[in-house]
Short mmCIF file of C-alpha atoms in Angstrom, two decimals:
data_model
loop_
_atom_site.label_atom_id
_atom_site.label_comp_id
_atom_site.label_asym_id
_atom_site.label_seq_id
_atom_site.Cartn_x
_atom_site.Cartn_y
_atom_site.Cartn_z
CA UNK A 247 -41.45 59.37 -29.12
CA UNK A 248 -39.93 62.57 -27.80
CA UNK A 249 -36.74 62.61 -25.78
CA UNK A 250 -37.26 63.10 -22.06
CA UNK A 251 -36.86 66.65 -20.86
CA UNK A 252 -34.71 67.00 -17.77
CA UNK A 253 -36.30 69.22 -15.19
CA UNK A 254 -34.25 71.59 -13.13
CA UNK A 255 -32.53 69.80 -10.28
CA UNK A 256 -31.18 71.65 -7.29
CA UNK A 257 -28.99 70.51 -4.45
CA UNK A 258 -30.11 70.56 -0.81
CA UNK A 259 -29.71 73.83 1.07
CA UNK A 260 -27.36 72.28 3.66
CA UNK A 261 -24.96 71.38 0.86
CA UNK A 262 -24.79 74.94 -0.45
CA UNK A 263 -24.34 76.41 3.05
CA UNK A 264 -21.64 73.87 3.94
CA UNK A 265 -19.83 74.44 0.63
CA UNK A 266 -19.89 78.23 1.05
CA UNK A 267 -18.59 77.99 4.62
CA UNK A 268 -15.80 75.53 3.78
CA UNK A 269 -14.75 77.41 0.64
CA UNK A 270 -14.80 80.77 2.44
CA UNK A 271 -12.59 79.34 5.20
CA UNK A 272 -10.28 77.79 2.59
CA UNK A 273 -10.01 81.06 0.65
CA UNK A 274 -9.23 83.04 3.81
CA UNK A 275 -6.62 80.51 4.96
CA UNK A 276 -5.03 80.44 1.50
CA UNK A 277 -4.78 84.23 1.45
CA UNK A 278 -3.25 84.25 4.93
CA UNK A 279 -0.80 81.47 4.01
CA UNK A 280 0.23 83.46 0.95
CA UNK A 281 0.76 86.52 3.16
CA UNK A 282 2.93 84.49 5.59
CA UNK A 283 5.03 83.12 2.72
CA UNK A 284 5.59 86.60 1.27
CA UNK A 285 6.45 88.11 4.65
CA UNK A 286 8.88 85.27 5.39
CA UNK A 287 10.61 85.85 2.04
CA UNK A 288 10.82 89.57 2.73
CA UNK A 289 11.93 89.21 6.36
CA UNK A 290 13.32 85.80 7.48
CA UNK A 291 12.81 86.89 11.13
CA UNK A 292 9.07 87.50 10.60
CA UNK A 293 6.94 85.72 13.21
CA UNK A 294 3.50 84.81 11.91
CA UNK A 295 0.40 84.64 14.10
CA UNK A 296 0.24 80.91 13.43
CA UNK A 297 3.74 80.37 14.88
CA UNK A 298 2.50 79.35 18.31
CA UNK A 299 5.64 77.73 19.70
CA UNK A 300 8.79 75.77 18.92
CA UNK A 301 6.87 72.81 17.47
CA UNK A 302 3.90 74.69 16.00
CA UNK A 303 5.38 76.85 13.24
CA UNK A 304 3.34 77.35 10.11
CA UNK A 305 5.87 79.76 8.61
CA UNK A 306 8.56 77.05 8.63
CA UNK A 307 6.31 74.67 6.71
CA UNK A 308 4.97 77.31 4.32
CA UNK A 309 8.46 78.64 3.55
CA UNK A 310 9.95 75.17 3.01
CA UNK A 311 10.65 73.77 -0.45
CA UNK A 312 7.41 71.75 -0.14
CA UNK A 313 5.45 74.96 0.38
CA UNK A 314 5.97 75.86 -3.27
CA UNK A 315 4.79 73.67 -6.12
CA UNK A 316 4.26 70.82 -3.63
CA UNK A 317 8.04 70.37 -3.62
CA UNK A 318 7.74 68.76 -7.06
CA UNK A 319 7.06 71.42 -9.68
CA UNK A 320 10.31 73.30 -9.07
CA UNK A 321 12.39 70.30 -10.12
CA UNK A 322 10.20 69.75 -13.19
CA UNK A 323 9.62 73.32 -14.41
CA UNK A 324 12.49 75.10 -12.70
CA UNK A 325 12.64 77.03 -9.45
CA UNK A 326 11.41 80.20 -11.16
CA UNK A 327 8.96 78.39 -13.48
CA UNK A 328 5.51 79.89 -13.86
CA UNK A 329 3.87 76.74 -12.42
CA UNK A 330 6.12 76.65 -9.35
CA UNK A 331 3.80 78.84 -7.29
CA UNK A 332 3.22 78.76 -3.53
CA UNK A 333 0.80 75.98 -2.56
CA UNK A 334 -1.53 78.67 -1.24
CA UNK A 335 -2.06 79.91 -4.82
CA UNK A 336 -3.17 76.42 -5.87
CA UNK A 337 -5.38 76.30 -2.77
CA UNK A 338 -6.97 79.62 -3.65
CA UNK A 339 -7.71 78.42 -7.20
CA UNK A 340 -9.11 75.14 -5.84
CA UNK A 341 -11.47 76.78 -3.33
CA UNK A 342 -12.70 79.35 -5.87
CA UNK A 343 -13.30 76.52 -8.38
CA UNK A 344 -15.21 74.55 -5.74
CA UNK A 345 -17.29 77.59 -4.87
CA UNK A 346 -18.16 78.57 -8.45
CA UNK A 347 -18.82 75.06 -9.79
CA UNK A 348 -20.82 74.32 -6.65
CA UNK A 349 -23.39 76.88 -7.82
CA UNK A 350 -24.50 74.66 -10.70
CA UNK A 351 -26.13 71.25 -10.66
CA UNK A 352 -24.68 69.99 -13.94
CA UNK A 353 -23.22 66.52 -14.30
CA UNK A 354 -19.96 67.87 -15.69
CA UNK A 355 -19.59 70.28 -12.76
CA UNK A 356 -20.29 67.47 -10.28
CA UNK A 357 -17.61 65.28 -11.88
CA UNK A 358 -15.06 68.12 -11.91
CA UNK A 359 -15.86 68.89 -8.26
CA UNK A 360 -15.41 65.24 -7.29
CA UNK A 361 -12.21 64.76 -9.32
CA UNK A 362 -10.61 67.94 -8.01
CA UNK A 363 -11.58 66.96 -4.45
CA UNK A 364 -9.95 63.56 -4.82
CA UNK A 365 -6.80 65.25 -6.12
CA UNK A 366 -6.82 67.72 -3.21
CA UNK A 367 -7.14 64.93 -0.64
CA UNK A 368 -4.31 62.96 -2.27
CA UNK A 369 -2.20 66.14 -2.24
CA UNK A 370 -3.16 66.76 1.39
CA UNK A 371 -2.08 63.25 2.39
CA UNK A 372 1.25 63.77 0.60
CA UNK A 373 1.82 67.15 2.27
CA UNK A 374 0.72 65.81 5.68
CA UNK A 375 3.32 63.05 5.34
CA UNK A 376 6.00 65.64 4.47
CA UNK A 377 4.89 67.88 7.34
CA UNK A 378 5.00 65.15 9.97
CA UNK A 379 7.80 62.84 8.86
CA UNK A 380 10.17 65.12 6.92
CA UNK A 381 9.75 68.62 8.36
CA UNK A 382 8.71 67.33 11.79
CA UNK A 383 6.60 70.46 12.24
CA UNK A 384 2.97 71.15 13.02
CA UNK A 385 1.37 73.75 10.75
CA UNK A 386 -2.09 74.63 12.02
CA UNK A 387 -3.04 76.32 8.73
CA UNK A 388 -1.89 73.27 6.76
CA UNK A 389 -3.81 70.81 8.94
CA UNK A 390 -6.99 72.89 8.80
CA UNK A 391 -6.80 73.04 4.99
CA UNK A 392 -6.31 69.25 4.89
CA UNK A 393 -9.49 68.88 6.96
CA UNK A 394 -11.36 71.35 4.73
CA UNK A 395 -10.28 69.38 1.64
CA UNK A 396 -11.59 66.16 3.18
CA UNK A 397 -14.90 67.84 4.10
CA UNK A 398 -15.25 69.06 0.49
CA UNK A 399 -14.65 65.50 -0.71
CA UNK A 400 -17.55 64.31 1.45
CA UNK A 401 -19.78 67.19 0.30
CA UNK A 402 -18.97 66.49 -3.36
CA UNK A 403 -19.58 62.76 -2.95
CA UNK A 404 -22.97 63.46 -1.34
CA UNK A 405 -23.75 65.88 -4.19
CA UNK A 406 -22.89 63.29 -6.83
CA UNK A 407 -25.08 60.66 -5.14
CA UNK A 408 -27.95 63.13 -4.67
CA UNK A 409 -27.85 64.41 -8.26
CA UNK A 410 -27.54 60.89 -9.66
CA UNK A 411 -30.68 59.83 -7.79
CA UNK A 412 -32.56 62.96 -8.90
CA UNK A 413 -31.61 62.43 -12.54
CA UNK A 414 -32.60 58.75 -12.39
CA UNK A 415 -36.03 59.68 -11.01
CA UNK A 416 -36.53 62.17 -13.83
CA UNK A 417 -35.57 59.68 -16.51
CA UNK A 418 -37.90 56.92 -15.34
CA UNK A 419 -40.90 56.52 -17.67
CA UNK A 420 -44.20 57.74 -16.26
CA UNK A 421 -46.65 54.98 -15.34
CA UNK A 422 -50.19 55.70 -16.53
#
């Protein structure tokens, strides 16, 4: 008896479109956040476009100690450690990973997408707590990226369920 041959499985079009839109928005926001962080380092008086008022200041949040290495990596690897990068760099890597792995329908890719999404949502909850309760600021860029991360979690969960069902249908023996 020959082993079953898996046919090509593709994800629904809405999933690809949603993933591209969310990842593109995440990449653009990450690039802008990186720009704000660099400008704030260069000129402490720099006023970013996302600094909308006394309570809505993204540059204050992005330039805080929690805006680099999640406020954790600096104490572990040192302030100038190679892993203590601005959070926007990690965001950029995350969104590019989500975009590229989202182009394949493999089981391994689906699991990596789901795992990295869970990690991003946990990180978003941690940073949202810091933003609200510690910094007492409102960072519009931060909040939008938290929402994008949650949307990607939903997209990746739907993908995993969809692909699992498709693979199960393919593996069922044919009834003659």
